[in-house]
Coordinates of C-alpha atoms in Angstrom, one line a residue:
M1 CA 7.2 -17.9 7.5
F2 CA 3.9 -16.5 8.7
D3 CA 0.9 -14.7 7.0
A4 CA -1.3 -12.7 9.4
D5 CA -3.3 -11.0 6.7
P6 CA -7.1 -11.8 7.5
V7 CA -8.3 -10.7 4.0
N8 CA -5.7 -11.7 1.3
S9 CA -3.6 -14.5 2.3
T10 CA -1.0 -13.8 -0.4
L11 CA 2.1 -15.3 1.2
A12 CA 0.4 -18.3 2.5
S13 CA -0.9 -19.1 -1.0
F14 CA 2.7 -20.0 -2.2
P15 CA 2.9 -23.7 -1.5
A16 CA 6.7 -23.7 -1.7
L17 CA 7.1 -21.1 1.0
Q18 CA 5.5 -23.5 3.6
T19 CA 3.8 -20.3 5.3
T20 CA 1.7 -20.7 8.4
K21 CA -1.4 -18.4 8.8
L22 CA -1.4 -17.4 12.6
E23 CA -2.0 -15.0 15.5
L24 CA 1.1 -13.1 15.2
I25 CA 2.8 -11.6 18.2
E26 CA 2.4 -14.8 20.3
H27 CA 4.0 -17.1 17.7
I28 CA 6.8 -14.6 17.0
A29 CA 7.6 -14.3 20.6
G30 CA 7.6 -18.3 20.9
Q31 CA 10.2 -18.5 18.2
P32 CA 13.9 -19.1 19.2
A33 CA 15.9 -15.9 19.4
D34 CA 18.0 -16.7 16.3
A35 CA 15.0 -17.6 14.1
H36 CA 14.2 -15.4 11.1
V37 CA 10.4 -14.4 11.0
I38 CA 8.9 -13.0 7.8
V39 CA 5.4 -11.4 8.2
D40 CA 3.2 -10.2 5.3
T41 CA 0.4 -8.2 6.6
G42 CA -1.2 -7.1 3.4
S43 CA -2.7 -3.7 2.9
S44 CA -6.0 -4.5 4.6
A45 CA -4.3 -5.3 7.8
F46 CA -1.4 -3.1 7.8
V47 CA -2.8 0.0 9.6
P48 CA -4.5 -2.1 12.5
L49 CA -1.5 -4.0 13.0
L50 CA 0.8 -1.0 13.1
H51 CA -1.4 0.5 15.5
Y52 CA -1.3 -2.5 17.7
V53 CA 2.5 -2.8 17.4
V54 CA 3.0 1.0 18.4
S55 CA 0.4 1.3 21.1
N56 CA 1.5 -2.0 22.8
E57 CA 5.2 -1.5 22.4
V58 CA 5.6 -4.8 20.7
P59 CA 9.3 -4.0 19.5
A60 CA 10.2 -3.7 23.2
V61 CA 8.3 -6.8 24.1
L62 CA 10.0 -8.8 21.3
S63 CA 13.4 -7.5 22.4
Q64 CA 12.8 -8.9 25.8
G65 CA 12.7 -12.3 24.3
G66 CA 15.9 -11.7 22.2
H67 CA 14.2 -10.7 18.9
E68 CA 14.9 -7.7 16.9
L69 CA 12.1 -6.0 14.6
V70 CA 13.4 -5.2 11.1
V71 CA 10.8 -3.5 9.0
H72 CA 11.0 -3.6 5.2
T73 CA 9.1 -0.9 3.3
V74 CA 8.8 -0.2 -0.4
V75 CA 9.2 3.3 -2.1
T76 CA 7.9 3.1 -5.7
G77 CA 8.4 5.4 -8.6
G78 CA 5.8 7.2 -10.9
Q79 CA 2.5 8.4 -9.5
A80 CA 2.8 6.6 -6.1
L81 CA 6.3 8.2 -5.4
L82 CA 5.2 10.7 -2.9
D83 CA 2.5 8.5 -1.1
T84 CA 5.0 5.6 -0.7
L85 CA 7.8 8.1 0.4
H86 CA 5.7 9.7 3.0
G87 CA 4.3 6.3 4.2
A88 CA 7.8 5.0 4.6
A89 CA 8.8 8.1 6.7
Q90 CA 5.7 7.9 8.7
L91 CA 6.5 4.3 9.5
I92 CA 10.0 5.1 10.5
K93 CA 9.0 7.9 12.7
Q94 CA 6.3 5.7 14.6
L95 CA 8.6 2.7 15.3
D96 CA 11.4 3.8 17.6
N97 CA 12.8 0.3 18.4
A98 CA 13.1 -1.1 15.0
R99 CA 15.6 -1.3 12.1
F100 CA 14.5 -0.3 8.6
V101 CA 15.1 -1.5 5.0
V102 CA 13.9 0.7 2.4
W103 CA 13.3 -1.0 -1.1
L104 CA 13.3 1.5 -4.0
N105 CA 11.3 0.0 -6.8
P106 CA 11.3 1.9 -10.2
F107 CA 8.9 -0.4 -11.9
W108 CA 6.3 2.4 -12.4
G109 CA 8.9 5.2 -12.9
P110 CA 12.1 6.6 -11.5
I111 CA 12.6 7.2 -7.9
A112 CA 13.0 11.1 -8.4
D113 CA 11.2 14.1 -7.7
D114 CA 11.9 17.6 -9.0
G115 CA 15.3 16.3 -10.4
K116 CA 16.4 15.0 -7.0
T117 CA 17.2 11.2 -6.4
F118 CA 15.8 9.4 -3.3
E119 CA 19.1 10.2 -1.5
Q120 CA 18.8 14.0 -2.3
M121 CA 15.2 14.3 -1.1
R122 CA 14.6 16.2 2.1
I123 CA 12.2 13.5 3.5
Y124 CA 15.1 10.9 3.2
Q125 CA 17.6 13.2 4.9
D126 CA 15.3 13.6 7.8
I127 CA 15.0 9.8 8.3
K128 CA 18.2 8.5 6.9
K129 CA 19.8 7.8 10.3
R130 CA 17.0 5.3 11.1
I131 CA 17.6 3.3 7.7
E132 CA 19.8 0.6 8.0
T133 CA 19.8 -0.5 4.3
V134 CA 18.5 0.9 1.0
V135 CA 17.9 -1.6 -1.8
N136 CA 17.7 -0.4 -5.2
L137 CA 15.8 -2.8 -7.5
P138 CA 16.7 -2.6 -11.1
A139 CA 14.7 -0.8 -13.8
F140 CA 14.0 -3.4 -16.4
S141 CA 13.8 -2.1 -20.0
D142 CA 12.7 -5.6 -21.3
E143 CA 9.0 -5.4 -21.9
L144 CA 8.7 -9.0 -21.5
F145 CA 10.0 -9.2 -17.9
P146 CA 6.8 -7.7 -16.4
Q147 CA 4.9 -10.4 -18.3
D148 CA 7.0 -13.1 -16.9
I149 CA 6.7 -11.7 -13.3
A150 CA 2.8 -11.6 -13.7
S151 CA 2.7 -15.2 -15.1
M152 CA 4.9 -16.4 -12.0
L153 CA 2.7 -14.5 -9.5
K154 CA -0.4 -15.8 -11.0
S155 CA 0.9 -19.4 -10.8
R156 CA 1.9 -18.6 -7.2
L157 CA 5.5 -19.5 -7.9
T158 CA 8.7 -18.3 -6.2
F159 CA 11.5 -17.2 -8.3
K160 CA 13.2 -20.6 -7.8
D161 CA 10.1 -22.6 -8.6
A162 CA 9.6 -20.4 -11.8
I163 CA 13.2 -20.8 -13.0
E164 CA 12.9 -24.7 -12.5
A165 CA 9.3 -24.9 -14.0
P166 CA 9.3 -26.7 -17.4
A167 CA 6.1 -25.3 -18.2
L168 CA 7.7 -21.9 -18.6
S169 CA 9.6 -21.1 -21.8
L170 CA 13.4 -21.1 -21.7
M171 CA 13.5 -17.4 -22.2
S172 CA 11.1 -16.7 -19.6
R173 CA 13.0 -18.8 -17.1
H174 CA 16.2 -17.0 -18.1
R175 CA 14.7 -13.6 -17.7
L176 CA 13.4 -14.5 -14.2
N177 CA 16.9 -15.8 -13.2
P178 CA 18.5 -13.2 -10.7
E179 CA 22.0 -14.0 -12.0
G180 CA 23.3 -10.6 -13.3
K181 CA 20.2 -8.7 -12.0
V182 CA 21.3 -8.3 -8.6
A183 CA 19.8 -5.4 -6.6
I184 CA 22.3 -2.8 -5.3
L185 CA 22.4 -2.7 -1.4
I186 CA 23.5 0.6 0.3
N187 CA 24.3 -0.1 3.8
R188 CA 23.8 2.9 6.2

């Protein structure tokens, strides 16, 4: 795992993930073709990195080395719905040689606009052929779950580490356990 964010090294701050901070493209290209590489750009580096990726045809360069670019993007509900939806659409339109996974996160509200679900929205219809998978995260009604997540992230723990952490209460560990809380994958 690699973290290329020059301002907020969020991914690299989780010790259990053994993340390396690095110069991105050269390190990715140097990995074996069957290796999985995860990159956390952070919001401060996203636009410059995307510009670099598009203007330098990075997906094609990586493809020559046997690598395939899979981009994960999040669409959130609530106030940011339309911004995150349009951002995902622009990302998909800019990267020709990439596969896309869209994560629907209803934490801030339902993924719906004017009574239309994500799959019914026109913007989705325009980009759906480019989307490989849609991941529907569950909407949790338990008011304690967000507190558990906040505590987990503040302590820089992965889900696995939090579930095994004796410092967390039994019920917090139970709520953080993904068993029975599996996201729904829709393969396209």
